[in-house]
């Protein structure tokens, strides 16, 4: 397996170029998103293109530093949680103005949060705050102070404000997201041509300055190109038409790493995993004997031991992934539990565990105590080369212990229909990307009553004692104010999941990205947006940019 670290490839002249010059203003940064944003209303954005625009244009009270993973003051110069997490108070930064020159005040904060938490409205960013019934109260307690009171303790709630963009109380609600809307972020939208591009220009009133007191950002404008085809995105990057690619497949990474003026980064394990799970839903449309297999811990643990995760990382991902012990990646520095071991590839141990559950091998075929041959299908999404290779390797590994696996590739809407509505499937292979470092962001995965509890969603009561224990632990960490106690609870969740194996977390995909030689001050991070999280500090070298685009 290739070492992961932070691998940075340079051409020889780059190493000899010496220290970069001081940052200067000017130029246009170009990069791609996969689709048009569904909306540019910052309170409604929930898709990746919309969230990208929101990040570039929106001002927030607190911002997660993507490099350090620490929360930092932004439009709030300070904050304090109290009453065990039941309330949080903000002191609002003075002297800040919206892009149209109007003053930003505590009244705008109150307006934004009251709009967001209105029970009659439904804003995606509000969902994570609603952890218990009851109203969320927002009150102004002085010219520069705002307090938010929750109906119950909400541990780690301050991190959620990284997603809440402040809006002007003077701007009509029906025109949120329209071109011309006053913003507090480093850029403002000035053009949008659906299917082609979004152009953003520098916010002339952005509040941040650099170390010399000069107003940021450095780059004049951004052109966000709508490009669904990843191959075309890569080609445009290699031709110098765009300046960065924030997500590379391993093959594309290797292609760029072989040479060129660009810089490529392998940041090691990212926050995303590949996972496989069996259908344990009460409404599953499967025979009773298969239902018994999938609900058996011995069956799940036996098959888990038969999977060669190191081979998946090496063969399917070209070494640009690492075997995963669980849902939480080591890239999530605080919440990762290092005591959870990576499952060992042990086919003989797999057969021993299966024998304890009454399975026997006969004529090269594994059979249950009723004589049924162990065979099932895995559904996955079509068109994903990495996932298709992973499925083929799983198929080969399980064949070695007498299990016959059929791989069924479906278009994504059909796949979702099967795994979330009809439950007409045996097993599913999909990816999971965590966008929230805090475990409360995974409530929808771990709570037995949740709709994203993939193996058996929306249970009226926990189907197993271990799921009931996880429910209790997740609810406890969600209200516990002491970080060490929260971590102890979530560590235990990870340990139970490793013991019970309701989902096989196979590998952590490495975070792979590339930037043009003209782009400086880049600080790649595993937490998205990987390359533009510090966009106000990025700058372009005009000579190198011209050289890259000839």
Coordinates of C-alpha atoms in Angstrom, one line a residue, residues 225-507:
X225 CA -18.4 26.4 -14.2
X226 CA -21.3 23.9 -14.4
X227 CA -19.6 20.7 -15.5
X228 CA -21.2 17.3 -14.8
X229 CA -18.7 15.2 -16.7
X230 CA -15.6 14.5 -14.5
X231 CA -13.5 13.5 -17.5
X232 CA -14.1 16.9 -19.2
X233 CA -13.4 18.7 -15.9
X234 CA -10.0 16.9 -15.7
X235 CA -9.3 17.8 -19.4
X236 CA -10.1 21.4 -18.8
X237 CA -7.8 21.4 -15.8
X238 CA -4.9 19.9 -17.8
X239 CA -5.4 22.5 -20.5
X240 CA -5.2 25.3 -17.9
X241 CA -8.9 26.4 -18.3
X242 CA -9.7 25.8 -14.6
X243 CA -7.5 26.2 -11.6
X244 CA -8.4 23.4 -9.3
X245 CA -10.1 20.0 -8.9
X246 CA -11.2 19.3 -5.4
X247 CA -12.1 15.6 -5.8
X248 CA -10.0 13.2 -7.9
X249 CA -10.5 9.6 -8.6
X250 CA -7.4 7.5 -7.9
X251 CA -6.8 6.9 -11.7
X252 CA -7.0 10.6 -12.5
X253 CA -4.7 11.4 -9.5
X254 CA -2.1 9.0 -10.9
X255 CA -2.4 10.5 -14.3
X256 CA -1.7 14.0 -13.0
X257 CA 1.0 12.8 -10.7
X258 CA 3.0 11.5 -13.6
X259 CA 3.9 15.0 -14.7
X260 CA 2.8 18.6 -15.3
X261 CA 3.2 22.0 -13.8
X262 CA 0.3 21.4 -11.5
X263 CA 0.4 20.3 -7.9
X264 CA -1.4 17.2 -6.7
X265 CA -2.2 16.3 -3.1
X266 CA -3.0 13.0 -1.4
X267 CA -4.2 14.1 2.1
X268 CA -4.7 10.5 3.3
X269 CA -8.0 9.1 4.6
X270 CA -10.9 11.5 4.1
X271 CA -14.2 11.5 5.9
X272 CA -15.9 9.3 3.4
X273 CA -16.3 5.5 3.6
X274 CA -17.5 2.7 1.4
X275 CA -20.0 0.4 3.2
X276 CA -22.0 -2.7 2.7
X277 CA -25.0 -3.7 4.7
X278 CA -27.7 -6.4 4.7
X279 CA -31.4 -5.8 4.5
X280 CA -32.8 -6.3 8.0
X281 CA -36.0 -4.2 7.5
X282 CA -39.2 -5.5 9.0
X283 CA -40.8 -4.8 5.5
X284 CA -38.0 -6.6 3.6
X285 CA -39.2 -8.5 0.6
X286 CA -36.9 -11.4 1.1
X287 CA -37.4 -15.1 2.1
X288 CA -37.5 -15.8 5.9
X289 CA -34.3 -17.9 5.9
X290 CA -32.4 -14.9 4.4
X291 CA -33.9 -12.6 7.0
X292 CA -32.6 -15.0 9.6
X293 CA -29.1 -14.9 8.1
X294 CA -29.0 -11.1 7.9
X295 CA -30.1 -10.7 11.5
X296 CA -27.5 -13.2 12.8
X297 CA -24.4 -11.5 14.3
X298 CA -22.4 -14.7 13.6
X299 CA -23.4 -14.6 10.0
X300 CA -22.5 -10.9 9.6
X301 CA -19.2 -11.3 11.5
X302 CA -18.3 -14.4 9.6
X303 CA -18.8 -12.8 6.2
X304 CA -16.9 -9.7 7.4
X305 CA -13.9 -11.8 8.2
X306 CA -13.9 -13.2 4.7
X307 CA -13.5 -9.7 3.1
X308 CA -10.0 -8.6 2.2
X309 CA -10.3 -4.8 2.9
X310 CA -6.6 -4.3 2.2
X311 CA -7.1 -5.8 -1.3
X312 CA -10.1 -3.4 -1.9
X313 CA -7.9 -0.4 -0.9
X314 CA -4.9 -1.7 -3.1
X315 CA -6.8 -3.0 -6.1
X316 CA -10.0 -1.0 -6.4
X317 CA -8.4 2.3 -5.2
X318 CA -4.9 1.8 -6.4
X319 CA -3.6 2.3 -2.9
X320 CA -5.4 5.6 -2.5
X321 CA -7.6 4.3 0.4
X322 CA -7.1 2.5 3.7
X323 CA -9.0 -0.3 5.4
X324 CA -11.7 1.1 7.7
X325 CA -12.5 -0.1 11.3
X326 CA -15.7 1.9 11.4
X327 CA -17.8 4.8 10.4
X328 CA -15.5 7.5 11.8
X329 CA -12.3 8.2 10.0
X330 CA -9.0 9.1 11.6
X331 CA -9.3 12.3 9.7
X332 CA -12.0 13.2 12.3
X333 CA -9.3 13.9 14.8
X334 CA -11.3 14.2 18.0
X335 CA -14.1 11.7 17.5
X336 CA -12.2 8.8 15.9
X337 CA -11.8 5.8 18.3
X338 CA -8.4 4.3 17.8
X339 CA -9.3 1.3 20.0
X340 CA -11.6 -0.1 17.3
X341 CA -9.4 -2.5 15.3
X342 CA -9.5 -2.9 11.5
X343 CA -11.2 -6.3 10.8
X344 CA -8.6 -8.9 9.9
X345 CA -8.9 -10.9 6.7
X346 CA -9.3 -14.5 8.0
X347 CA -11.3 -16.8 5.7
X348 CA -10.8 -19.8 8.1
X349 CA -12.0 -17.7 11.0
X350 CA -15.0 -16.8 8.9
X351 CA -16.0 -20.4 8.4
X352 CA -15.5 -21.1 12.1
X353 CA -17.8 -18.3 13.1
X354 CA -20.4 -19.4 10.5
X355 CA -20.2 -23.0 11.8
X356 CA -21.2 -21.8 15.2
X357 CA -24.4 -20.4 13.7
X358 CA -25.1 -23.7 12.0
X359 CA -23.6 -23.1 8.5
X360 CA -21.7 -25.9 6.8
X361 CA -19.8 -26.3 3.5
X362 CA -21.0 -29.0 1.2
X363 CA -19.6 -29.5 -2.3
X364 CA -17.9 -26.1 -2.2
X365 CA -21.2 -24.3 -1.3
X366 CA -22.0 -22.8 2.1
X367 CA -25.4 -23.9 3.4
X368 CA -27.5 -23.0 6.4
X369 CA -28.9 -25.5 8.9
X370 CA -32.0 -25.8 6.6
X371 CA -29.9 -26.8 3.6
X372 CA -30.3 -23.4 1.8
X373 CA -27.3 -22.4 -0.3
X374 CA -25.9 -19.1 0.9
X375 CA -26.4 -16.8 -2.1
X376 CA -27.6 -13.2 -2.3
X377 CA -27.4 -10.1 -4.5
X378 CA -25.7 -6.8 -3.9
X379 CA -27.3 -3.7 -5.4
X380 CA -25.1 -0.7 -6.1
X381 CA -25.2 2.4 -8.3
X382 CA -24.2 2.0 -12.0
X383 CA -21.5 4.1 -13.6
X384 CA -19.2 4.2 -10.5
X385 CA -16.0 2.4 -11.5
X386 CA -14.6 2.2 -8.0
X387 CA -17.7 0.8 -6.5
X388 CA -18.1 -1.7 -9.3
X389 CA -14.5 -2.9 -8.7
X390 CA -15.2 -3.1 -5.0
X391 CA -18.3 -5.2 -5.6
X392 CA -16.3 -7.6 -7.9
X393 CA -13.7 -8.1 -5.2
X394 CA -16.4 -8.8 -2.6
X395 CA -17.8 -11.3 -5.0
X396 CA -14.4 -13.0 -5.3
X397 CA -13.7 -13.1 -1.6
X398 CA -17.0 -14.6 -0.6
X399 CA -16.8 -17.2 -3.4
X400 CA -13.7 -18.5 -1.5
X401 CA -15.9 -19.6 1.4
X402 CA -18.7 -21.0 -0.8
X403 CA -21.0 -17.9 -0.9
X404 CA -22.4 -17.0 -4.3
X405 CA -22.9 -13.2 -4.8
X406 CA -24.7 -11.5 -7.7
X407 CA -24.0 -7.8 -8.4
X408 CA -26.9 -5.8 -9.6
X409 CA -26.1 -2.2 -10.9
X410 CA -29.0 0.2 -10.9
X411 CA -29.4 3.9 -11.7
X412 CA -29.4 5.9 -8.6
X413 CA -33.2 6.7 -8.4
X414 CA -34.0 3.0 -8.8
X415 CA -31.4 2.1 -6.1
X416 CA -32.9 4.6 -3.7
X417 CA -36.4 3.3 -4.4
X418 CA -35.3 -0.3 -3.4
X419 CA -33.3 0.6 -0.3
X420 CA -35.6 3.3 1.2
X421 CA -39.1 2.4 0.0
X422 CA -39.8 -1.1 -1.3
X423 CA -36.9 -2.8 0.6
X424 CA -36.7 -5.2 -2.3
X425 CA -33.0 -6.1 -2.0
X426 CA -30.6 -8.4 -0.2
X427 CA -27.5 -6.2 0.4
X428 CA -26.4 -2.8 -0.7
X429 CA -23.0 -1.3 -1.4
X430 CA -22.8 2.5 -1.2
X431 CA -20.6 5.4 0.0
X432 CA -21.1 7.5 3.1
X433 CA -19.7 11.0 3.3
X434 CA -19.8 12.7 6.7
X435 CA -20.1 16.5 6.4
X436 CA -20.3 17.1 10.1
X437 CA -17.4 16.1 12.4
X438 CA -19.7 16.1 15.4
X439 CA -21.5 12.8 16.2
X440 CA -24.8 14.6 16.5
X441 CA -24.5 14.9 12.8
X442 CA -24.8 11.1 12.6
X443 CA -28.0 10.8 14.6
X444 CA -29.9 9.9 11.5
X445 CA -27.6 7.0 10.9
X446 CA -27.4 5.5 14.3
X447 CA -30.9 6.0 15.9
X448 CA -33.1 3.0 15.3
X449 CA -36.1 5.3 14.7
X450 CA -34.2 7.3 12.0
X451 CA -34.9 7.0 8.2
X452 CA -31.2 6.7 7.4
X453 CA -30.7 3.8 9.8
X454 CA -29.9 1.9 6.6
X455 CA -30.1 -1.8 7.6
X456 CA -33.5 -1.4 9.4
X457 CA -34.9 2.1 9.2
X458 CA -37.7 3.8 11.1
X459 CA -38.2 1.2 13.9
X460 CA -41.0 1.9 16.2
X461 CA -38.9 0.4 19.0
X462 CA -35.3 -0.9 18.8
X463 CA -35.3 -4.4 17.3
X464 CA -32.3 -5.5 19.3
X465 CA -30.7 -4.8 22.7
X466 CA -27.6 -3.4 21.1
X467 CA -29.6 -1.0 19.0
X468 CA -31.3 0.2 22.1
X469 CA -28.0 0.7 23.8
X470 CA -26.7 2.8 20.8
X471 CA -29.9 4.8 20.9
X472 CA -29.3 5.6 24.6
X473 CA -25.6 6.5 24.0
X474 CA -26.4 8.8 21.0
X475 CA -29.1 10.6 23.0
X476 CA -26.8 10.9 25.9
X477 CA -23.9 12.4 24.0
X478 CA -26.4 14.9 22.3
X479 CA -27.1 16.5 25.7
X480 CA -23.9 16.0 27.6
X481 CA -21.9 19.2 27.9
X482 CA -18.5 17.7 28.9
X483 CA -16.5 16.8 25.8
X484 CA -14.7 13.9 27.5
X485 CA -18.1 12.3 28.5
X486 CA -19.5 12.8 25.0
X487 CA -16.5 11.2 23.5
X488 CA -16.7 8.2 25.8
X489 CA -20.3 7.7 24.8
X490 CA -19.6 7.9 21.1
X491 CA -16.5 5.7 21.5
X492 CA -18.8 3.1 22.9
X493 CA -21.1 3.4 19.9
X494 CA -18.2 2.7 17.6
X495 CA -17.2 -0.3 19.6
X496 CA -20.7 -1.8 19.5
X497 CA -21.0 -1.2 15.8
X498 CA -17.7 -3.0 15.3
X499 CA -18.9 -6.0 17.4
X500 CA -22.3 -6.3 15.8
X501 CA -21.3 -5.4 12.2
X502 CA -24.7 -4.0 11.0
X503 CA -22.7 -2.3 8.3
X504 CA -19.3 -3.2 6.9
X505 CA -17.3 0.0 6.7
X506 CA -14.8 -1.2 4.1
X507 CA -12.3 1.6 3.3

